[in-house]
Amino acid sequence: MSESKANSILDTLETAFPDARLLLDFRNPFELLVATVLAAQAPDERVNQITPHLFQRFPDALSMAEAPLEAIEEAIKTVSYFRQKARFLKEMSKVLVERFEGKVPASLEELVTLPGVGRKTANVVLANAFSIPALPVDTHVARVAQRLGLAKSNDAEKIEMELCAQIPQERWIRASHLLGFLGRRVCKARKPLCEQCPVTRWCDFFEKNR
DNA sequence: ATCCCGAGGG
DNA sequence: CCCTCTGGAT
């Protein structure tokens, strides 16, 4: 698998979708971390709907760590798994206060020790709050990578490694935005809109199904 | 029924 | 790796 193929795909996507970006547009690490935890298996639009009030009420790890669980549940009750997530957020905030001086750590190893934070969420925070090279692989990025022949594995972590091996480090963050955007808007799981896709000339999936 | 930018436990 | 968690929209 050549690096030039991945670069060509990214160049084409950048031209086609210059505005592709993370839908959860928070630079504050704590806010991005919380929003990303909430966004697991829930539409980003619904998360963006509640975050203004949520961060007014709980602006930092300390206020969330000290809040009653019921108060957090009430503030996020419109998102999926809100009880489980409220528990994660409170426990996560307590760990931030007790072990990280109330600040979000800027390393993968530390981030994944936080309750409710897995590899994908950790990479989102690293890339978008700290501008540290990382390539978060969600279901969309994974699917697109497989269809384009950029990854052969089914495991998200292995797909991340396969992508990182083919994409220059300085493009990892942008690659996650572009591949994610393509996956959400065009290269859908169910009914992919191949006629709208700018990168079909590199796509195994398109070749096979035409 | 299936999807939504998953994580944790078995 | 597979299952569950759990809720609303399409």
Short mmCIF file of C-alpha atoms (C1' of nucleotides) in Angstrom, two decimals:
data_model
loop_
_atom_site.label_atom_id
_atom_site.label_comp_id
_atom_site.label_asym_id
_atom_site.label_seq_id
_atom_site.Cartn_x
_atom_site.Cartn_y
_atom_site.Cartn_z
CA MET A 1 0.00 0.00 0.00
CA SER A 2 1.63 3.17 -1.19
CA GLU A 3 1.81 6.43 0.64
CA SER A 4 1.13 8.25 -2.62
CA LYS A 5 -2.28 6.64 -2.94
CA ALA A 6 -3.33 7.83 0.50
CA ASN A 7 -1.96 11.31 -0.22
CA SER A 8 -3.78 11.48 -3.54
CA ILE A 9 -7.05 10.51 -1.86
CA LEU A 10 -6.56 13.12 0.84
CA ASP A 11 -5.67 15.81 -1.70
CA THR A 12 -8.83 15.07 -3.65
CA LEU A 13 -10.99 15.06 -0.53
CA GLU A 14 -9.47 18.35 0.62
CA THR A 15 -10.41 19.94 -2.67
CA ALA A 16 -13.92 18.48 -2.64
CA PHE A 17 -14.66 19.07 1.04
CA PRO A 18 -12.56 22.02 2.20
CA ASP A 19 -14.98 22.71 5.06
CA ALA A 20 -14.89 19.20 6.51
CA ARG A 21 -14.26 19.46 10.23
CA LEU A 22 -15.11 17.95 13.56
CA LEU A 23 -18.76 18.51 14.38
CA LEU A 24 -17.93 18.87 18.04
CA ASP A 25 -15.97 22.08 17.71
CA PHE A 26 -14.48 22.62 21.14
CA ARG A 27 -10.93 23.79 21.74
CA ASN A 28 -11.22 23.65 25.53
CA PRO A 29 -9.91 20.15 26.37
CA PHE A 30 -12.43 19.49 29.13
CA GLU A 31 -15.35 20.56 26.95
CA LEU A 32 -14.16 18.49 24.00
CA LEU A 33 -13.59 15.49 26.24
CA VAL A 34 -17.07 15.68 27.75
CA ALA A 35 -18.73 16.33 24.39
CA THR A 36 -16.93 13.41 22.80
CA VAL A 37 -17.92 11.04 25.60
CA LEU A 38 -21.53 12.17 25.13
CA ALA A 39 -21.32 11.66 21.38
CA ALA A 40 -20.68 7.92 21.61
CA GLN A 41 -23.56 6.22 19.79
CA ALA A 42 -25.44 9.52 19.69
CA PRO A 43 -25.78 12.13 16.94
CA ASP A 44 -23.41 15.08 17.35
CA GLU A 45 -26.26 17.48 16.67
CA ARG A 46 -28.02 16.37 19.82
CA VAL A 47 -24.85 16.78 21.82
CA ASN A 48 -24.30 20.29 20.47
CA GLN A 49 -27.84 21.10 21.50
CA ILE A 50 -27.20 20.55 25.20
CA THR A 51 -23.57 21.60 25.64
CA PRO A 52 -24.17 25.36 26.09
CA HIS A 53 -26.28 24.77 29.18
CA LEU A 54 -24.16 21.85 30.31
CA PHE A 55 -20.89 23.82 30.35
CA GLN A 56 -22.55 26.83 31.90
CA ARG A 57 -23.59 24.57 34.73
CA PHE A 58 -20.40 22.45 34.84
CA PRO A 59 -17.56 24.53 33.39
CA ASP A 60 -14.71 22.36 34.67
CA ALA A 61 -13.76 19.00 36.17
CA LEU A 62 -14.12 20.19 39.76
CA SER A 63 -17.71 21.38 39.41
CA MET A 64 -18.68 18.16 37.65
CA ALA A 65 -16.85 16.00 40.18
CA GLU A 66 -18.72 17.61 43.06
CA ALA A 67 -22.11 17.64 41.36
CA PRO A 68 -24.83 15.18 42.37
CA LEU A 69 -25.15 12.35 39.85
CA GLU A 70 -28.80 13.26 39.37
CA ALA A 71 -27.88 16.79 38.32
CA ILE A 72 -25.58 15.50 35.59
CA GLU A 73 -28.22 13.01 34.44
CA GLU A 74 -30.76 15.80 34.21
CA ALA A 75 -28.42 17.96 32.14
CA ILE A 76 -27.67 15.23 29.58
CA LYS A 77 -30.90 13.22 29.63
CA THR A 78 -31.61 13.77 25.92
CA VAL A 79 -28.58 11.76 24.75
CA SER A 80 -28.31 7.98 24.50
CA TYR A 81 -27.05 6.04 27.48
CA PHE A 82 -27.41 9.14 29.61
CA ARG A 83 -27.34 7.27 32.92
CA GLN A 84 -24.19 5.38 32.05
CA LYS A 85 -22.60 8.54 30.64
CA ALA A 86 -23.51 10.61 33.69
CA ARG A 87 -21.70 8.04 35.80
CA PHE A 88 -18.70 8.09 33.48
CA LEU A 89 -18.56 11.89 33.52
CA LYS A 90 -18.69 12.14 37.29
CA GLU A 91 -16.07 9.41 37.81
CA MET A 92 -13.93 10.84 35.03
CA SER A 93 -14.06 14.29 36.60
CA LYS A 94 -13.13 12.89 39.99
CA VAL A 95 -10.05 11.22 38.49
CA LEU A 96 -9.12 14.47 36.72
CA VAL A 97 -9.31 16.33 40.02
CA GLU A 98 -7.58 13.71 42.11
CA ARG A 99 -4.82 12.62 39.76
CA PHE A 100 -4.39 15.33 37.12
CA GLU A 101 -4.89 18.60 39.03
CA GLY A 102 -8.26 19.07 37.39
CA LYS A 103 -6.72 19.30 33.93
CA VAL A 104 -7.14 16.99 30.95
CA PRO A 105 -3.91 15.06 30.34
CA ALA A 106 -2.32 15.34 26.91
CA SER A 107 -1.16 11.77 26.36
CA LEU A 108 -2.93 8.70 25.04
CA GLU A 109 -1.73 6.55 27.94
CA GLU A 110 -3.16 8.90 30.54
CA LEU A 111 -6.38 9.68 28.70
CA VAL A 112 -7.42 6.05 28.35
CA THR A 113 -7.17 5.59 32.13
CA LEU A 114 -10.16 7.91 32.49
CA PRO A 115 -13.52 6.19 32.99
CA GLY A 116 -15.55 6.27 29.77
CA VAL A 117 -12.58 7.25 27.63
CA GLY A 118 -11.39 4.72 25.06
CA ARG A 119 -8.82 4.97 22.35
CA LYS A 120 -11.06 6.77 19.88
CA THR A 121 -12.15 9.45 22.33
CA ALA A 122 -8.59 9.90 23.55
CA ASN A 123 -7.33 10.41 20.01
CA VAL A 124 -10.08 12.94 19.28
CA VAL A 125 -8.99 15.00 22.28
CA LEU A 126 -5.28 14.73 21.46
CA ALA A 127 -5.82 15.77 17.85
CA ASN A 128 -8.39 18.50 18.22
CA ALA A 129 -7.80 20.01 21.66
CA PHE A 130 -4.01 19.66 21.82
CA SER A 131 -3.10 19.54 18.12
CA ILE A 132 -1.04 16.42 18.77
CA PRO A 133 -0.77 14.13 15.72
CA ALA A 134 -3.43 11.41 16.11
CA LEU A 135 -5.88 9.64 13.84
CA PRO A 136 -9.09 8.73 15.68
CA VAL A 137 -10.82 5.82 13.95
CA ASP A 138 -14.57 5.67 14.37
CA THR A 139 -16.97 3.45 12.43
CA HIS A 140 -17.06 5.90 9.52
CA VAL A 141 -13.32 6.22 9.13
CA ALA A 142 -12.97 2.45 9.47
CA ARG A 143 -15.53 1.75 6.78
CA VAL A 144 -14.07 4.29 4.35
CA ALA A 145 -10.56 2.97 4.89
CA GLN A 146 -11.69 -0.55 4.12
CA ARG A 147 -13.65 0.40 1.02
CA LEU A 148 -10.76 2.46 -0.34
CA GLY A 149 -8.39 -0.43 0.29
CA LEU A 150 -6.36 1.58 2.80
CA ALA A 151 -6.99 -1.02 5.50
CA LYS A 152 -7.60 -4.75 5.54
CA SER A 153 -8.28 -5.33 9.21
CA ASN A 154 -11.63 -5.14 10.97
CA ASP A 155 -10.26 -3.97 14.29
CA ALA A 156 -10.32 -0.20 14.80
CA GLU A 157 -6.91 -0.04 16.44
CA LYS A 158 -5.31 -2.07 13.66
CA ILE A 159 -6.99 0.11 11.05
CA GLU A 160 -5.55 3.14 12.83
CA MET A 161 -2.08 1.61 12.52
CA GLU A 162 -2.60 0.78 8.85
CA LEU A 163 -3.73 4.33 8.09
CA CYS A 164 -0.94 5.95 10.08
CA ALA A 165 1.61 3.87 8.18
CA GLN A 166 0.38 5.28 4.85
CA ILE A 167 -0.35 8.88 5.83
CA PRO A 168 2.34 11.41 6.74
CA GLN A 169 2.09 12.35 10.39
CA GLU A 170 1.36 15.99 9.66
CA ARG A 171 -1.82 14.91 7.84
CA TRP A 172 -3.25 12.54 10.47
CA ILE A 173 -5.58 15.06 12.07
CA ARG A 174 -6.89 16.42 8.79
CA ALA A 175 -7.22 12.87 7.43
CA SER A 176 -9.55 11.97 10.29
CA HIS A 177 -11.76 14.95 9.45
CA LEU A 178 -11.82 14.26 5.72
CA LEU A 179 -12.34 10.49 5.88
CA GLY A 180 -14.95 10.93 8.60
CA PHE A 181 -16.81 13.53 6.59
CA LEU A 182 -16.79 11.29 3.52
CA GLY A 183 -18.07 8.37 5.58
CA ARG A 184 -20.92 10.31 7.19
CA ARG A 185 -22.12 12.25 4.18
CA VAL A 186 -21.30 10.11 1.14
CA CYS A 187 -19.76 6.72 1.83
CA LYS A 188 -22.63 5.61 4.07
CA ALA A 189 -22.82 2.11 5.44
CA ARG A 190 -26.24 1.40 4.00
CA LYS A 191 -26.76 3.26 0.77
CA PRO A 192 -23.46 4.81 -0.26
CA LEU A 193 -23.81 7.76 -2.65
CA CYS A 194 -21.06 6.62 -5.00
CA GLU A 195 -22.25 8.99 -7.74
CA GLN A 196 -21.33 11.90 -5.47
CA CYS A 197 -18.01 10.46 -4.38
CA PRO A 198 -14.85 12.22 -5.58
CA VAL A 199 -12.53 9.28 -4.88
CA THR A 200 -14.20 6.34 -6.66
CA ARG A 201 -11.18 5.93 -8.91
CA TRP A 202 -9.28 4.55 -5.92
CA CYS A 203 -12.19 2.59 -4.47
CA ASP A 204 -12.21 -1.22 -4.36
CA PHE A 205 -15.81 -1.19 -3.16
CA PHE A 206 -16.94 0.92 -6.13
CA GLU A 207 -15.06 -1.26 -8.63
CA LYS A 208 -16.58 -4.41 -7.22
CA ASN A 209 -20.16 -3.11 -7.22
CA ARG A 210 -20.35 -1.32 -10.53
"C1'" DA B 1 -34.77 -2.74 11.48
"C1'" DT B 2 -30.91 0.20 11.54
"C1'" DC B 3 -28.11 3.98 12.54
"C1'" DC B 4 -25.89 7.36 15.59
"C1'" DC B 5 -17.76 9.94 15.10
"C1'" DG B 6 -17.95 3.79 21.55
"C1'" DA B 7 -16.51 1.84 25.94
"C1'" DG B 8 -16.16 -1.77 29.24
"C1'" DG B 9 -16.63 -6.32 30.58
"C1'" DG B 10 -16.74 -11.11 29.64
"C1'" DC C 1 -13.60 -10.91 19.55
"C1'" DC C 2 -18.57 -10.54 21.04
"C1'" DC C 3 -22.01 -8.74 23.99
"C1'" DT C 4 -24.38 -5.23 26.50
"C1'" DC C 5 -25.44 -0.63 27.76
"C1'" DT C 6 -30.07 2.20 26.06
"C1'" DG C 7 -32.89 6.09 23.36
"C1'" DG C 8 -34.55 8.58 19.72
"C1'" DA C 9 -34.81 9.38 14.77
"C1'" DT C 10 -35.26 7.50 10.10
#
